[in-house]
């Protein structure tokens, strides 16, 4: 399997700055490596349906990291991260 590159939207970068240091470190040290190797499948990964079709989410505690996969570019675009209560509204 390919090694995917990670790209971040401005909204995602803004969301990251609001997180506490522990969560930020988990995203960089746990989420990113898994998404680089296989962004399609994993215990915390889910492909969303309905209005969010084509978007994936990674569950990390009470937070959700949302991303889109650009297969032809071997790229994972991180779109946002938010608390689960605010994530789907």
Short mmCIF file of N, CA, C and O in Angstrom, two decimals:
data_model
loop_
_atom_site.label_atom_id
_atom_site.label_comp_id
_atom_site.label_asym_id
_atom_site.label_seq_id
_atom_site.Cartn_x
_atom_site.Cartn_y
_atom_site.Cartn_z
N UNK A 1 0.84 -1.19 0.00
CA UNK A 1 0.00 0.00 0.00
C UNK A 1 0.88 1.24 0.00
O UNK A 1 1.97 1.26 0.52
N UNK A 2 0.35 2.29 -0.60
CA UNK A 2 1.08 3.55 -0.71
C UNK A 2 1.18 4.26 0.63
O UNK A 2 0.37 4.07 1.51
N UNK A 3 2.16 5.11 0.72
CA UNK A 3 2.27 6.01 1.86
C UNK A 3 1.59 7.31 1.45
O UNK A 3 1.98 7.96 0.50
N UNK A 4 0.53 7.66 2.16
CA UNK A 4 -0.22 8.86 1.85
C UNK A 4 0.45 10.09 2.46
O UNK A 4 1.01 10.01 3.55
N UNK A 5 0.37 11.19 1.75
CA UNK A 5 0.81 12.47 2.28
C UNK A 5 -0.35 13.08 3.06
O UNK A 5 -1.51 12.78 2.79
N UNK A 6 -0.04 13.95 3.99
CA UNK A 6 -1.06 14.62 4.79
C UNK A 6 -1.05 16.11 4.45
O UNK A 6 0.01 16.74 4.44
N UNK A 7 -2.23 16.66 4.17
CA UNK A 7 -2.38 18.10 3.96
C UNK A 7 -3.43 18.60 4.94
O UNK A 7 -4.33 17.86 5.33
N UNK A 8 -3.29 19.84 5.34
CA UNK A 8 -4.21 20.43 6.33
C UNK A 8 -4.87 21.67 5.74
O UNK A 8 -4.18 22.52 5.17
N UNK A 9 -6.18 21.78 5.90
CA UNK A 9 -6.87 23.01 5.50
C UNK A 9 -6.62 24.08 6.57
O UNK A 9 -6.21 23.77 7.69
N UNK A 10 -6.91 25.32 6.22
CA UNK A 10 -6.75 26.41 7.20
C UNK A 10 -7.69 26.22 8.38
O UNK A 10 -7.33 26.50 9.51
N UNK A 11 -8.91 25.74 8.10
CA UNK A 11 -9.86 25.49 9.18
C UNK A 11 -9.32 24.44 10.15
O UNK A 11 -9.41 24.60 11.36
N UNK A 12 -8.71 23.38 9.60
CA UNK A 12 -8.15 22.34 10.45
C UNK A 12 -7.03 22.90 11.31
O UNK A 12 -6.96 22.63 12.51
N UNK A 13 -6.16 23.70 10.72
CA UNK A 13 -5.05 24.30 11.48
C UNK A 13 -5.58 25.20 12.59
O UNK A 13 -5.05 25.22 13.70
N UNK A 14 -6.64 25.94 12.30
CA UNK A 14 -7.26 26.81 13.31
C UNK A 14 -7.84 25.97 14.45
O UNK A 14 -7.67 26.30 15.62
N UNK A 15 -8.52 24.86 14.10
CA UNK A 15 -9.07 23.96 15.10
C UNK A 15 -7.97 23.35 15.97
O UNK A 15 -8.14 23.22 17.18
N UNK A 16 -6.86 22.98 15.35
CA UNK A 16 -5.74 22.37 16.09
C UNK A 16 -5.19 23.30 17.16
O UNK A 16 -4.85 22.86 18.25
N UNK A 17 -5.11 24.58 16.85
CA UNK A 17 -4.56 25.55 17.79
C UNK A 17 -5.40 25.67 19.06
O UNK A 17 -4.89 26.03 20.11
N UNK A 18 -6.68 25.33 18.96
CA UNK A 18 -7.58 25.43 20.11
C UNK A 18 -7.50 24.22 21.04
O UNK A 18 -8.04 24.25 22.13
N UNK A 19 -6.88 23.15 20.59
CA UNK A 19 -6.83 21.91 21.37
C UNK A 19 -5.77 21.98 22.46
O UNK A 19 -4.79 22.71 22.34
N UNK A 20 -5.97 21.16 23.50
CA UNK A 20 -4.93 21.09 24.51
C UNK A 20 -3.73 20.30 23.97
O UNK A 20 -3.83 19.58 22.99
N UNK A 21 -2.61 20.45 24.61
CA UNK A 21 -1.36 19.88 24.14
C UNK A 21 -1.41 18.36 24.03
O UNK A 21 -0.90 17.79 23.06
N UNK A 22 -2.04 17.68 25.00
CA UNK A 22 -2.11 16.22 24.97
C UNK A 22 -2.84 15.72 23.73
O UNK A 22 -2.39 14.80 23.05
N UNK A 23 -3.98 16.32 23.42
CA UNK A 23 -4.76 15.91 22.26
C UNK A 23 -4.01 16.22 20.97
O UNK A 23 -3.99 15.41 20.04
N UNK A 24 -3.38 17.38 20.91
CA UNK A 24 -2.58 17.76 19.76
C UNK A 24 -1.48 16.72 19.50
O UNK A 24 -1.28 16.28 18.37
N UNK A 25 -0.79 16.31 20.55
CA UNK A 25 0.27 15.32 20.43
C UNK A 25 -0.28 13.97 19.96
O UNK A 25 0.35 13.28 19.15
N UNK A 26 -1.46 13.56 20.47
CA UNK A 26 -2.07 12.30 20.03
C UNK A 26 -2.38 12.34 18.54
O UNK A 26 -2.16 11.36 17.83
N UNK A 27 -2.89 13.47 18.07
CA UNK A 27 -3.22 13.59 16.66
C UNK A 27 -1.95 13.46 15.82
O UNK A 27 -1.91 12.72 14.84
N UNK A 28 -0.91 14.16 16.20
CA UNK A 28 0.34 14.14 15.43
C UNK A 28 1.06 12.79 15.53
O UNK A 28 1.64 12.33 14.55
N UNK A 29 1.02 12.15 16.70
CA UNK A 29 1.81 10.93 16.91
C UNK A 29 1.05 9.62 16.70
O UNK A 29 1.68 8.58 16.51
N UNK A 30 -0.28 9.65 16.74
CA UNK A 30 -1.06 8.42 16.57
C UNK A 30 -1.89 8.47 15.30
O UNK A 30 -1.84 7.55 14.48
N UNK A 31 -2.66 9.55 15.13
CA UNK A 31 -3.58 9.64 13.99
C UNK A 31 -2.81 9.76 12.68
O UNK A 31 -3.07 9.01 11.73
N UNK A 32 -1.89 10.70 12.60
CA UNK A 32 -1.16 10.91 11.34
C UNK A 32 -0.44 9.66 10.84
O UNK A 32 -0.57 9.33 9.67
N UNK A 33 0.32 8.95 11.67
CA UNK A 33 0.99 7.75 11.16
C UNK A 33 0.01 6.69 10.62
O UNK A 33 0.27 6.07 9.59
N UNK A 34 -1.13 6.53 11.30
CA UNK A 34 -2.10 5.54 10.83
C UNK A 34 -2.70 5.98 9.49
O UNK A 34 -2.87 5.16 8.59
N UNK A 35 -3.02 7.25 9.36
CA UNK A 35 -3.61 7.73 8.11
C UNK A 35 -2.61 7.70 6.97
O UNK A 35 -3.00 7.50 5.82
N UNK A 36 -1.34 7.88 7.26
CA UNK A 36 -0.33 7.78 6.20
C UNK A 36 -0.26 6.36 5.64
O UNK A 36 -0.08 6.17 4.45
N UNK A 37 -0.39 5.37 6.51
CA UNK A 37 -0.26 3.98 6.04
C UNK A 37 -1.56 3.44 5.47
O UNK A 37 -1.55 2.75 4.46
N UNK A 38 -2.72 3.73 6.09
CA UNK A 38 -4.00 3.24 5.59
C UNK A 38 -5.14 4.12 6.11
O UNK A 38 -5.67 3.88 7.19
N UNK A 39 -5.55 5.12 5.32
CA UNK A 39 -6.60 6.03 5.78
C UNK A 39 -8.01 5.48 5.61
O UNK A 39 -8.97 6.11 6.01
N UNK A 40 -8.15 4.29 5.01
CA UNK A 40 -9.47 3.74 4.70
C UNK A 40 -10.06 2.89 5.83
O UNK A 40 -11.27 2.89 6.04
N UNK A 41 -9.21 2.15 6.54
CA UNK A 41 -9.71 1.19 7.52
C UNK A 41 -8.97 1.30 8.84
O UNK A 41 -7.78 1.56 8.88
N UNK A 42 -9.69 1.06 9.93
CA UNK A 42 -9.11 1.05 11.26
C UNK A 42 -10.23 1.06 12.28
O UNK A 42 -11.38 1.36 11.95
N UNK A 43 -9.89 0.73 13.51
CA UNK A 43 -10.93 0.65 14.54
C UNK A 43 -11.58 2.00 14.82
O UNK A 43 -12.73 2.04 15.22
N UNK A 44 -10.87 3.09 14.60
CA UNK A 44 -11.42 4.42 14.89
C UNK A 44 -11.83 5.18 13.63
O UNK A 44 -12.18 6.34 13.69
N UNK A 45 -11.77 4.51 12.48
CA UNK A 45 -12.07 5.16 11.21
C UNK A 45 -13.45 4.75 10.72
O UNK A 45 -13.81 3.57 10.78
N UNK A 46 -14.19 5.74 10.24
CA UNK A 46 -15.53 5.45 9.71
C UNK A 46 -15.77 6.34 8.49
O UNK A 46 -15.49 7.54 8.53
N UNK A 47 -16.30 5.73 7.43
CA UNK A 47 -16.70 6.50 6.25
C UNK A 47 -18.11 7.01 6.50
O UNK A 47 -19.00 6.25 6.83
N UNK A 48 -18.29 8.32 6.37
CA UNK A 48 -19.57 8.92 6.70
C UNK A 48 -20.55 8.83 5.53
O UNK A 48 -20.15 8.65 4.38
N UNK A 49 -21.83 8.97 5.84
CA UNK A 49 -22.90 8.84 4.84
C UNK A 49 -23.74 10.10 4.83
O UNK A 49 -23.56 11.00 5.65
N UNK A 50 -24.70 10.14 3.93
CA UNK A 50 -25.63 11.27 3.86
C UNK A 50 -24.96 12.53 3.35
O UNK A 50 -24.24 12.51 2.35
N UNK A 51 -25.20 13.64 4.05
CA UNK A 51 -24.64 14.93 3.65
C UNK A 51 -23.11 14.93 3.66
O UNK A 51 -22.49 15.71 2.95
N UNK A 52 -22.54 14.08 4.49
CA UNK A 52 -21.07 14.04 4.62
C UNK A 52 -20.45 12.88 3.82
O UNK A 52 -19.32 12.48 4.11
N UNK A 53 -21.15 12.38 2.83
CA UNK A 53 -20.64 11.29 2.02
C UNK A 53 -19.31 11.69 1.38
O UNK A 53 -19.15 12.81 0.89
N UNK A 54 -18.36 10.78 1.40
CA UNK A 54 -17.03 11.06 0.87
C UNK A 54 -16.06 11.55 1.93
O UNK A 54 -14.87 11.68 1.68
N UNK A 55 -16.58 11.83 3.12
CA UNK A 55 -15.75 12.29 4.24
C UNK A 55 -15.54 11.13 5.20
O UNK A 55 -16.44 10.33 5.41
N UNK A 56 -14.34 11.04 5.75
CA UNK A 56 -14.03 10.04 6.76
C UNK A 56 -13.85 10.75 8.09
O UNK A 56 -13.50 11.93 8.13
N UNK A 57 -14.06 10.00 9.17
CA UNK A 57 -13.78 10.56 10.48
C UNK A 57 -12.93 9.57 11.27
O UNK A 57 -13.05 8.37 11.14
N UNK A 58 -12.04 10.14 12.05
CA UNK A 58 -11.19 9.38 12.96
C UNK A 58 -11.61 9.77 14.36
O UNK A 58 -11.57 10.95 14.72
N UNK A 59 -12.01 8.78 15.17
CA UNK A 59 -12.44 9.04 16.55
C UNK A 59 -11.22 8.97 17.46
O UNK A 59 -10.47 8.01 17.46
N UNK A 60 -11.02 10.03 18.22
CA UNK A 60 -9.94 10.05 19.20
C UNK A 60 -10.52 10.62 20.49
O UNK A 60 -10.68 11.83 20.63
N UNK A 61 -10.94 9.71 21.37
CA UNK A 61 -11.62 10.11 22.60
C UNK A 61 -12.94 10.77 22.28
O UNK A 61 -13.75 10.25 21.52
N UNK A 62 -13.17 11.94 22.84
CA UNK A 62 -14.39 12.69 22.59
C UNK A 62 -14.28 13.62 21.39
O UNK A 62 -15.18 14.43 21.15
N UNK A 63 -13.20 13.53 20.65
CA UNK A 63 -12.98 14.39 19.50
C UNK A 63 -13.06 13.60 18.21
O UNK A 63 -12.81 12.39 18.19
N UNK A 64 -13.40 14.30 17.13
CA UNK A 64 -13.49 13.70 15.82
C UNK A 64 -12.61 14.50 14.86
O UNK A 64 -12.69 15.72 14.80
N UNK A 65 -11.77 13.77 14.13
CA UNK A 65 -10.94 14.36 13.10
C UNK A 65 -11.56 13.99 11.76
O UNK A 65 -11.77 12.81 11.49
N UNK A 66 -11.88 14.97 10.94
CA UNK A 66 -12.52 14.72 9.65
C UNK A 66 -11.51 14.93 8.53
O UNK A 66 -10.71 15.87 8.58
N UNK A 67 -11.59 14.06 7.52
CA UNK A 67 -10.66 14.16 6.41
C UNK A 67 -11.26 13.59 5.14
O UNK A 67 -12.23 12.84 5.17
N UNK A 68 -10.66 13.98 4.02
CA UNK A 68 -11.06 13.51 2.70
C UNK A 68 -9.84 12.86 2.07
O UNK A 68 -8.71 13.34 2.25
N UNK A 69 -10.07 11.78 1.34
CA UNK A 69 -8.96 11.07 0.69
C UNK A 69 -8.98 11.38 -0.80
O UNK A 69 -10.00 11.21 -1.46
N UNK A 70 -7.85 11.86 -1.31
CA UNK A 70 -7.68 12.07 -2.75
C UNK A 70 -6.78 10.94 -3.25
O UNK A 70 -5.56 11.07 -3.25
N UNK A 71 -7.43 9.86 -3.68
CA UNK A 71 -6.72 8.64 -4.06
C UNK A 71 -5.70 8.85 -5.17
O UNK A 71 -4.57 8.36 -5.09
N UNK A 72 -6.09 9.58 -6.22
CA UNK A 72 -5.21 9.76 -7.37
C UNK A 72 -3.95 10.54 -7.01
O UNK A 72 -2.91 10.39 -7.65
N UNK A 73 -4.02 11.36 -5.97
CA UNK A 73 -2.86 12.13 -5.53
C UNK A 73 -2.17 11.49 -4.33
O UNK A 73 -1.16 12.02 -3.86
N UNK A 74 -2.70 10.38 -3.85
CA UNK A 74 -2.20 9.70 -2.64
C UNK A 74 -2.07 10.74 -1.51
O UNK A 74 -1.01 10.94 -0.94
N UNK A 75 -3.21 11.39 -1.25
CA UNK A 75 -3.24 12.52 -0.33
C UNK A 75 -4.43 12.41 0.62
O UNK A 75 -5.53 12.06 0.20
N UNK A 76 -4.18 12.69 1.88
CA UNK A 76 -5.24 12.79 2.89
C UNK A 76 -5.33 14.26 3.29
O UNK A 76 -4.35 14.84 3.75
N UNK A 77 -6.50 14.86 3.07
CA UNK A 77 -6.70 16.27 3.38
C UNK A 77 -7.49 16.37 4.69
O UNK A 77 -8.65 16.00 4.75
N UNK A 78 -6.84 16.85 5.72
CA UNK A 78 -7.45 17.03 7.03
C UNK A 78 -8.32 18.28 6.96
O UNK A 78 -7.81 19.36 6.68
N UNK A 79 -9.64 18.12 7.20
CA UNK A 79 -10.54 19.26 7.03
C UNK A 79 -10.95 19.93 8.33
O UNK A 79 -11.08 21.15 8.38
N UNK A 80 -11.19 19.16 9.39
CA UNK A 80 -11.53 19.78 10.68
C UNK A 80 -11.37 18.79 11.82
O UNK A 80 -11.29 17.59 11.61
N UNK A 81 -11.33 19.33 13.02
CA UNK A 81 -11.30 18.54 14.25
C UNK A 81 -12.16 19.27 15.26
O UNK A 81 -12.08 20.49 15.40
N UNK A 82 -13.07 18.53 15.91
CA UNK A 82 -13.93 19.17 16.90
C UNK A 82 -14.45 18.14 17.90
O UNK A 82 -14.36 16.94 17.68
N UNK A 83 -14.98 18.66 19.00
CA UNK A 83 -15.58 17.81 20.03
C UNK A 83 -16.78 17.12 19.42
O UNK A 83 -17.49 17.70 18.59
N UNK A 84 -17.06 15.90 19.84
CA UNK A 84 -18.12 15.11 19.23
C UNK A 84 -19.49 15.76 19.33
O UNK A 84 -20.33 15.59 18.47
N UNK A 85 -19.72 16.55 20.38
CA UNK A 85 -21.01 17.24 20.53
C UNK A 85 -21.21 18.31 19.48
O UNK A 85 -22.33 18.65 19.13
N UNK A 86 -20.12 18.86 18.98
CA UNK A 86 -20.20 19.94 17.99
C UNK A 86 -19.91 19.45 16.58
O UNK A 86 -20.10 20.19 15.62
N UNK A 87 -19.44 18.22 16.45
CA UNK A 87 -18.91 17.73 15.19
C UNK A 87 -19.93 17.56 14.08
O UNK A 87 -19.63 17.84 12.93
N UNK A 88 -21.11 17.11 14.41
CA UNK A 88 -22.06 16.76 13.36
C UNK A 88 -23.20 17.76 13.20
O UNK A 88 -24.10 17.55 12.42
N UNK A 89 -23.18 18.83 13.94
CA UNK A 89 -24.28 19.78 13.93
C UNK A 89 -24.22 20.86 12.94
O UNK A 89 -23.90 21.13 11.96
#
